[in-house]
Amino acid sequence: MKTTLLCGLLFLSGLFTGCKKNETAEPAGHAEHSLSSHLKTNAIATVLPGSPDDPNILYFGRWDKSNSLQYNSAWGGAYLKTQFTGTTVKIKVGTTVTNYYYRIDNGPWVIKAGVSGTVDLTPSPLSAGPHSLIVAQGKDYSYVFTFQGLVLDPGASTSAPAVGVDLIEYIGDSITAGYFNTMAEVSDYAWIAAEQLGAEHTQIAYPGIALVTGYGVNADKTGMDMQYFKTQSLAFPSSPNWDFSNYSAKIVVINLGQNDGSSAEPDSLFQSHYATLLAEIRTKFPNAHIFALRTFLGGRAAPTQAAVNSRIAAGDDNVYFIDTNGWLTPNSPDYRNSNDVHPSDAGQIKAANKLAPILSSFLTGGTTPSPYIVDNCDAATNWTSQNTLTLNTTDKKEGNAALQSLGSGTLEFQKHFTAFNPGATTANGGAIQFWYYVSDVSKLSSSNQIELGSGGNADINEYNWNIGPLVNGWNFISKTFASAGTTGGIPDITALNWLRIYHSKTASVTTRIDGIRIVHY
């Protein structure tokens, strides 16, 4: 069974409005970026310390490095990092730059807005000795950052900075870009979560962008289904394709659907394009763990999860739906105001604190907490059903067998257990997970539920969830306790003793379950 995860995603990026600047495309060229190449330290004798091609300046994001005198990035959240000696440092930026942020020696972020040319980053000289520097692309609608080098003290030098072993790539809209937050990209959940984990990161995100081309706030623009594969952002419709051989992402996190939800786009179209995007990302990053977040406000959640399930059914065991239900509270300080879909600064931090523990176990050196095995479904002992109940030893997801129900009865699987404590809570991301097979979803009616409780029977101290959406074949089901409804009182999560799965039907259907467990982070 696939490794635990769940928690969800983003119905957040709402209608984006704002004046769009006049744009001219930056020169296209060969963009580079890879953690392995960053770590190369074979300096070229003719390279001056602080110049764009200084091998001790490391770049993260999609950069056009075709001109050794000027490196350009055109996606928000791109950044560079290095170490330098001396007491002062200046940055040379092109005329197109509007905003960027920098920090020295892990100090506070400093905003530089509307500046170009040579800019002093140390108006008060530093103490002598080595210092670290990070400079990140700031809030902008064309996301052009033109870096022409650093100016150091006479005789000063650079050295390679410490970098994370892994890279996390985020794909999203204005919420993932932090467009309305105080420090834009560096104050959004994507940046914060990656920094918490010590990972490098990219943010392929743009305000107002939808997943599907021709829909959303920018209906006249391309969607992320096309623009994700470009070197430059949506502001550059003629952008060259990005060369994905330049870096490898350990994790990809997708947070799309908020802007699609603002249009008349059919769910079936959204689902189809989402599944295609997942498949194409897999071809670019064959070994990455891909996480599809439920939009924070829930928009397009069902087709998002259905797209993930379709990829799982196709044999991709490293793609996951993260149920974000309960992460942020609508009409609360988690959002900028009661009418806004964009998280506040505090809301972004809250979302990052939910996401980081889920991603941590998938990074190099990460460890996944041992799940509590509720039932491995290798035996039918003590299970009951309104249908014919058997073991299927051929089509299973783990262990020796899967439990199979065949018939038209509503009650599929039910079992009483000796009370157990899985160690999970709503606070630590506790969730029930299992594999669920359906032979023909068209024969399933809307009435369905997963029920887990401490009262020993239905409607007594019970957690409950809707099981869908589903596709034909195997579906990976992951439901957080934070997103559960309750009936007949609050269950005692330290003494769970009863589980039931039911689904009304219009005809006989084969369903199976396998690998029932409870996880937490």
XYZ file of C-alpha atoms in Angstrom:
521
model
C 0.000 0.000 0.000
C 1.278 3.427 -0.738
C 2.999 5.427 1.924
C 0.775 7.529 4.151
C -0.444 10.816 3.241
C -3.393 12.872 3.175
C -4.521 16.307 3.981
C -5.583 18.364 1.201
C -5.311 21.415 -0.982
C -6.508 24.548 -2.451
C -9.629 26.132 -3.497
C -7.938 29.273 -2.742
C -6.674 31.376 -5.440
C -9.714 33.451 -6.185
C -10.450 36.093 -8.686
C -7.281 37.960 -9.393
C -7.646 41.504 -10.518
C -5.029 44.111 -11.087
C -3.326 46.164 -13.725
C -1.034 44.267 -15.993
C 2.231 45.928 -16.946
C 3.451 46.332 -20.498
C 5.760 43.428 -21.182
C 8.486 42.497 -23.602
C 9.764 38.970 -23.577
C 13.232 38.399 -22.197
C 15.725 36.785 -24.571
C 15.098 33.076 -24.801
C 17.976 30.782 -24.117
C 19.138 27.651 -22.452
C 17.970 27.669 -18.845
C 19.819 25.673 -16.234
C 19.245 24.540 -12.706
C 20.190 21.361 -10.950
C 21.218 20.539 -7.435
C 24.025 18.375 -8.726
C 25.431 21.149 -10.902
C 25.114 23.601 -8.013
C 27.499 21.481 -6.009
C 30.247 21.544 -8.585
C 33.130 23.657 -7.326
C 35.520 23.617 -10.281
C 35.956 27.355 -10.676
C 36.879 28.826 -14.026
C 39.957 31.019 -13.766
C 38.492 33.856 -15.824
C 35.302 34.122 -13.748
C 35.276 37.071 -11.363
C 33.863 36.592 -7.848
C 30.290 37.820 -7.803
C 29.745 37.648 -11.569
C 26.590 35.825 -12.730
C 28.624 32.801 -13.832
C 30.554 32.594 -10.557
C 30.231 28.859 -9.692
C 29.793 29.793 -6.026
C 26.493 31.550 -6.774
C 23.806 28.888 -6.881
C 20.489 29.396 -8.661
C 17.104 27.856 -7.890
C 14.122 28.252 -10.172
C 13.940 28.561 -13.925
C 16.809 30.781 -15.051
C 17.904 31.769 -18.551
C 21.708 31.618 -18.330
C 22.482 32.023 -22.008
C 24.191 35.394 -21.407
C 27.116 35.147 -18.981
C 26.766 38.855 -18.162
C 23.103 38.694 -17.183
C 20.960 35.843 -15.879
C 17.187 36.177 -16.133
C 14.323 34.454 -14.347
C 10.651 34.951 -15.142
C 8.771 32.819 -12.591
C 8.158 34.131 -9.092
C 10.089 32.594 -6.230
C 13.322 32.147 -8.180
C 16.327 32.816 -5.978
C 20.097 32.715 -5.705
C 22.373 32.078 -2.757
C 26.077 32.387 -2.019
C 28.634 33.182 0.664
C 31.040 36.113 0.510
C 33.856 37.698 2.498
C 34.297 41.363 3.306
C 32.024 43.885 4.997
C 29.828 45.108 2.140
C 27.940 43.727 -0.845
C 26.007 45.377 -3.660
C 23.796 43.832 -6.323
C 23.557 44.838 -9.975
C 20.107 44.381 -11.464
C 18.631 45.180 -14.859
C 16.168 47.933 -15.637
C 13.203 45.564 -15.780
C 13.369 44.556 -12.133
C 10.689 45.958 -9.837
C 10.809 44.086 -6.550
C 13.071 41.607 -4.828
C 13.902 40.465 -1.315
C 17.219 39.661 0.310
C 18.564 38.441 3.622
C 22.086 38.301 4.979
C 23.273 35.786 7.587
C 19.722 34.491 8.140
C 18.615 37.922 9.288
C 15.232 39.466 8.452
C 14.086 39.716 4.869
C 14.524 43.184 3.375
C 12.344 44.473 0.527
C 13.798 46.350 -2.420
C 10.971 47.797 -4.486
C 11.132 49.581 -7.842
C 14.913 49.631 -8.027
C 17.454 48.954 -10.755
C 21.145 49.470 -11.387
C 23.667 48.919 -8.580
C 21.983 48.695 -5.176
C 23.760 48.646 -1.813
C 22.567 45.716 0.332
C 24.734 46.725 3.301
C 24.092 50.403 4.097
C 25.620 49.588 7.485
C 28.852 47.631 6.966
C 28.998 44.099 8.304
C 31.583 42.684 10.629
C 34.613 41.131 8.966
C 34.286 37.493 8.055
C 32.231 35.201 5.807
C 28.546 36.021 5.308
C 25.637 34.276 3.602
C 23.321 35.979 1.101
C 19.991 34.962 -0.436
C 18.215 37.122 -3.028
C 14.702 36.166 -4.178
C 12.398 37.421 -6.919
C 9.668 39.559 -5.365
C 6.067 40.473 -6.089
C 5.500 41.344 -9.714
C 3.055 40.555 -12.486
C 5.609 39.698 -15.155
C 8.076 38.131 -12.696
C 11.229 39.293 -14.434
C 14.383 39.318 -12.342
C 17.554 40.342 -14.148
C 20.740 39.594 -12.210
C 23.979 41.169 -13.415
C 26.221 40.218 -10.507
C 27.444 41.235 -7.063
C 29.942 43.964 -6.197
C 32.233 42.886 -3.351
C 34.952 44.613 -1.367
C 38.406 44.720 -3.002
C 40.071 41.364 -2.445
C 36.838 39.717 -1.235
C 35.835 36.283 -2.468
C 32.834 33.977 -2.681
C 32.364 30.402 -1.552
C 29.678 27.805 -2.148
C 26.772 28.060 0.312
C 25.129 25.151 2.079
C 22.213 23.755 0.079
C 19.468 21.252 0.779
C 19.854 17.737 -0.572
C 16.362 17.714 -2.100
C 14.247 20.068 -4.189
C 10.482 20.568 -3.891
C 8.642 21.979 -6.910
C 5.334 23.777 -6.260
C 2.771 24.385 -9.007
C -0.055 26.827 -8.343
C -1.681 30.235 -8.656
C -1.612 33.460 -6.623
C -1.916 31.558 -3.333
C 1.211 29.528 -4.074
C 2.882 32.723 -5.316
C 1.909 34.580 -2.127
C 0.849 37.444 -4.344
C -1.184 39.311 -1.714
C 1.061 38.516 1.242
C 3.474 40.905 2.914
C 6.612 39.375 1.421
C 4.958 37.579 -1.541
C 6.782 34.323 -2.341
C 8.992 34.263 0.727
C 5.950 34.525 3.025
C 3.714 31.905 1.394
C 3.105 28.318 2.504
C 5.264 26.841 -0.271
C 8.429 28.728 0.616
C 7.860 28.407 4.381
C 7.239 24.639 4.306
C 10.316 23.958 2.157
C 12.511 26.128 4.373
C 11.226 24.314 7.466
C 12.319 21.067 5.855
C 15.740 22.314 4.760
C 14.876 21.679 1.106
C 15.490 23.869 -1.915
C 12.384 24.796 -3.882
C 10.819 26.248 -7.002
C 7.445 27.997 -7.297
C 5.928 27.645 -10.751
C 2.910 29.774 -9.877
C 1.122 32.768 -11.345
C -1.766 35.004 -10.163
C -5.111 34.176 -11.734
C -3.930 31.126 -13.642
C -6.309 28.199 -14.079
C -5.363 24.607 -14.709
C -7.239 24.418 -18.020
C -6.370 26.743 -20.878
C -9.304 28.971 -21.850
C -10.924 29.065 -18.418
C -10.623 30.966 -15.158
C -9.789 34.599 -14.488
C -7.325 34.737 -17.373
C -9.562 32.886 -19.827
C -7.760 34.530 -22.736
C -4.436 33.130 -21.519
C -2.909 29.682 -21.389
C -3.531 27.540 -18.319
C -0.992 25.686 -16.240
C -1.700 22.613 -18.373
C 0.481 24.351 -20.968
C 2.444 27.081 -19.187
C 4.009 24.759 -16.610
C 6.221 23.398 -19.351
C 7.595 26.835 -20.302
C 10.774 28.631 -19.210
C 8.837 31.833 -18.488
C 5.555 32.707 -16.800
C 2.130 33.448 -18.249
C 3.293 36.996 -18.967
C 5.330 35.562 -21.866
C 3.029 33.641 -24.231
C 5.917 32.929 -26.622
C 8.174 31.488 -23.948
C 10.463 28.646 -25.034
C 9.972 25.230 -23.490
C 11.762 24.506 -20.227
C 14.501 21.879 -20.316
C 13.529 19.539 -17.478
C 16.910 17.812 -17.551
C 18.319 20.823 -15.703
C 17.041 19.697 -12.308
C 15.228 16.850 -10.637
C 12.480 17.384 -8.075
C 12.187 14.972 -5.168
C 8.636 16.165 -4.464
C 6.073 18.005 -6.620
C 3.153 19.761 -4.893
C 0.214 20.941 -7.016
C -2.313 23.489 -5.740
C -4.639 24.279 -8.663
C -8.384 24.620 -9.112
C -9.362 27.860 -7.382
C -9.456 29.853 -10.599
C -11.038 27.020 -12.563
C -13.812 27.112 -9.963
C -14.649 30.670 -10.942
C -15.724 29.611 -14.442
C -18.281 27.375 -16.118
C -15.639 24.763 -16.813
C -17.085 21.211 -16.535
C -15.685 19.042 -13.759
C -15.056 16.288 -16.305
C -12.794 18.597 -18.327
C -10.930 19.729 -15.212
C -10.445 16.114 -14.104
C -9.182 15.046 -17.518
C -6.646 17.873 -17.733
C -5.521 17.307 -14.136
C -4.922 13.604 -14.807
C -2.996 14.497 -17.973
C -0.854 16.998 -16.055
C -0.054 14.346 -13.438
C 0.944 11.903 -16.168
C 3.144 14.478 -17.915
C 4.851 15.476 -14.665
C 5.600 11.806 -14.131
C 7.432 11.682 -17.466
C 9.523 14.712 -16.399
C 10.261 13.437 -12.884
C 10.004 9.627 -12.981
C 10.893 9.141 -9.307
C 9.170 12.137 -7.710
C 6.430 11.905 -5.114
C 3.550 13.980 -6.529
C 1.020 15.541 -4.144
C -2.256 17.042 -5.374
C -3.715 19.364 -2.751
C -7.404 19.902 -2.223
C -7.899 23.624 -2.714
C -8.031 25.211 0.756
C -11.669 26.233 0.318
C -12.615 22.962 -1.386
C -13.205 24.062 -4.967
C -12.778 21.313 -7.571
C -11.839 18.896 -4.771
C -13.850 15.965 -6.167
C -12.392 16.015 -9.699
C -8.922 16.609 -8.235
C -9.188 13.478 -6.119
C -10.725 11.563 -9.017
C -7.768 12.553 -11.217
C -5.370 11.236 -8.586
C -7.345 8.006 -8.293
C -7.230 7.535 -12.051
C -3.446 7.793 -11.982
C -3.261 5.311 -9.113
C -5.501 2.955 -11.056
C -3.100 3.326 -13.979
C -0.295 2.024 -11.769
C 1.338 5.207 -10.422
C 1.903 4.482 -6.728
C 3.712 7.748 -6.010
C 0.866 10.215 -6.514
C -1.301 11.316 -3.592
C -4.335 13.445 -2.841
C -3.869 15.640 0.234
C -7.108 16.534 1.965
C -6.624 20.065 3.316
C -10.106 20.211 4.802
C -9.786 21.854 8.230
C -6.370 23.391 7.604
C -7.714 26.936 7.348
C -10.972 28.359 8.704
C -13.092 30.494 6.317
C -14.167 33.947 7.522
C -11.387 33.980 10.114
C -7.939 35.587 10.489
C -6.653 32.692 8.375
C -7.775 34.791 5.385
C -7.097 38.387 4.399
C -10.769 39.256 4.916
C -14.159 37.574 4.917
C -14.606 37.965 1.155
C -11.108 36.882 0.152
C -9.947 33.425 -0.895
C -6.299 34.314 -0.267
C -4.765 33.265 3.065
C -3.359 35.959 5.316
C 0.286 35.866 6.376
C -0.819 33.902 9.445
C -2.922 31.582 7.288
C 0.033 30.865 5.000
C 2.133 29.904 8.020
C -0.674 27.707 9.323
C -0.932 25.903 5.966
C 2.849 25.437 5.846
C 2.792 23.909 9.328
C 0.197 21.389 8.107
C 2.012 20.556 4.879
C 5.610 20.248 6.084
C 5.122 17.169 8.319
C 3.411 15.334 5.464
C 6.263 16.012 3.046
C 9.043 15.354 5.550
C 8.919 11.572 5.400
C 9.387 11.639 1.616
C 12.613 13.630 1.678
C 16.072 12.105 1.841
C 16.615 10.749 5.325
C 12.938 11.191 6.226
C 11.161 8.516 8.226
C 7.505 7.639 7.967
C 5.755 7.013 11.297
C 4.643 3.406 11.613
C 0.937 3.211 10.806
C -1.525 1.470 13.067
C -2.825 -1.533 11.110
C -6.573 -1.794 11.679
C -6.969 -4.841 9.431
C -4.835 -6.206 6.596
C -7.921 -7.871 5.064
C -6.155 -11.217 4.709
C -9.004 -13.023 6.522
C -12.798 -12.649 6.632
C -13.005 -13.480 10.337
C -15.614 -11.323 12.169
C -16.455 -9.353 9.006
C -20.133 -9.151 7.996
C -21.919 -7.927 4.862
C -25.313 -7.911 3.123
C -23.526 -9.320 0.104
C -21.437 -12.398 -0.641
C -18.189 -11.927 1.262
C -15.032 -13.710 0.089
C -11.267 -13.305 -0.056
C -9.635 -12.391 -3.369
C -6.027 -13.606 -3.392
C -5.374 -12.531 -6.982
C -6.423 -8.885 -7.240
C -5.127 -7.311 -4.026
C -3.009 -4.311 -3.044
C -0.881 -5.827 -0.278
C -0.496 -8.889 1.872
C -2.114 -12.197 0.952
C -5.634 -11.136 -0.023
C -8.260 -8.420 -0.303
C -11.732 -8.657 1.238
C -14.390 -8.811 -1.488
C -18.134 -8.009 -1.477
C -20.340 -9.074 -4.404
C -24.000 -8.048 -4.619
C -26.490 -5.187 -4.606
C -26.830 -4.813 -0.825
C -25.968 -1.447 0.736
C -23.838 -2.783 3.611
C -20.538 -3.933 2.170
C -18.119 -4.339 5.078
C -18.615 -4.206 8.848
C -16.490 -5.372 11.767
C -16.346 -5.050 15.557
C -12.875 -4.836 17.086
C -11.348 -5.055 20.511
C -10.939 -1.388 21.467
C -7.654 0.027 20.141
C -5.705 3.298 20.373
C -4.027 4.187 17.043
C -2.086 7.147 18.502
C -3.719 9.555 16.066
C -5.534 12.820 16.799
C -6.993 15.647 14.776
C -4.002 17.772 15.824
C -1.312 15.397 14.520
C -2.966 14.825 11.146
C -4.595 11.523 12.062
C -6.320 9.805 9.163
C -7.844 6.507 8.134
C -6.499 5.066 4.875
C -7.299 1.996 2.820
C -7.596 0.683 -0.724
C -11.117 0.407 -2.168
C -11.973 -1.371 -5.420
C -15.155 -0.813 -7.472
C -16.038 -2.872 -10.547
C -18.508 -0.326 -12.004
C -18.996 3.086 -10.403
C -22.020 3.785 -12.626
C -23.995 1.283 -10.510
C -23.287 3.125 -7.252
C -25.853 5.573 -5.858
C -24.999 8.730 -3.946
C -25.789 7.366 -0.458
C -22.533 6.094 1.027
C -20.344 6.426 4.078
C -17.240 5.302 5.924
C -17.986 5.036 9.650
C -15.499 4.499 12.464
C -16.333 4.851 16.130
C -15.975 3.867 19.753
C -19.667 3.109 20.427
C -19.709 -0.383 18.919
C -22.587 0.356 16.527
C -23.905 2.878 14.013
C -24.741 6.427 15.115
C -23.054 6.089 18.528
C -19.862 8.121 19.069
C -19.068 7.822 15.380
C -16.755 9.488 12.857
C -18.109 9.480 9.290
C -16.966 10.486 5.819
C -18.284 10.340 2.265
C -16.168 7.794 0.409
C -16.047 9.422 -3.047
C -15.104 10.405 -5.639
C -14.278 7.024 -7.185
C -13.081 5.514 -10.446
C -13.422 1.980 -11.742
C -10.705 -0.200 -10.267
C -8.649 0.477 -7.176
C -8.944 3.808 -5.317
C -6.668 4.974 -2.514
C -8.904 6.421 0.215
C -7.426 8.813 2.778
C -9.663 10.690 5.239
C -8.468 12.911 8.062
C -10.145 12.917 11.447
C -10.161 16.718 11.201
C -12.471 16.467 8.168
C -14.833 13.877 9.671
C -18.438 14.418 10.588
C -19.617 12.998 13.920
C -22.873 11.319 14.932
C -24.177 10.379 18.397
C -21.420 12.109 20.326
C -17.666 12.562 19.982
C -15.801 9.251 19.520
C -13.076 8.251 21.950
C -10.151 8.120 19.535
C -8.142 6.113 22.085
C -10.747 3.312 22.149
C -12.012 2.760 18.596
C -13.916 -0.515 18.183
C -16.182 -0.480 15.117
C -15.916 0.095 11.370
C -18.523 0.070 8.615
C -18.484 0.853 4.889
C -21.734 1.064 2.969
C -22.845 2.200 -0.478
C -26.328 2.023 -2.028
C -26.450 0.450 -5.507
C -28.668 0.154 -8.568
C -27.347 -3.305 -9.486
C -24.874 -5.925 -8.367
C -21.346 -4.549 -7.887
C -18.026 -6.061 -6.834
C -16.153 -4.010 -4.232
C -12.987 -4.835 -2.325
C -11.018 -3.341 0.557
C -7.418 -3.886 1.521
C -4.792 -2.518 3.899
C -6.922 -0.579 6.404
C -4.719 1.566 8.631
C -4.621 4.759 10.652
C -1.696 7.147 10.259
C -0.515 10.393 11.791
C 2.418 12.773 11.399
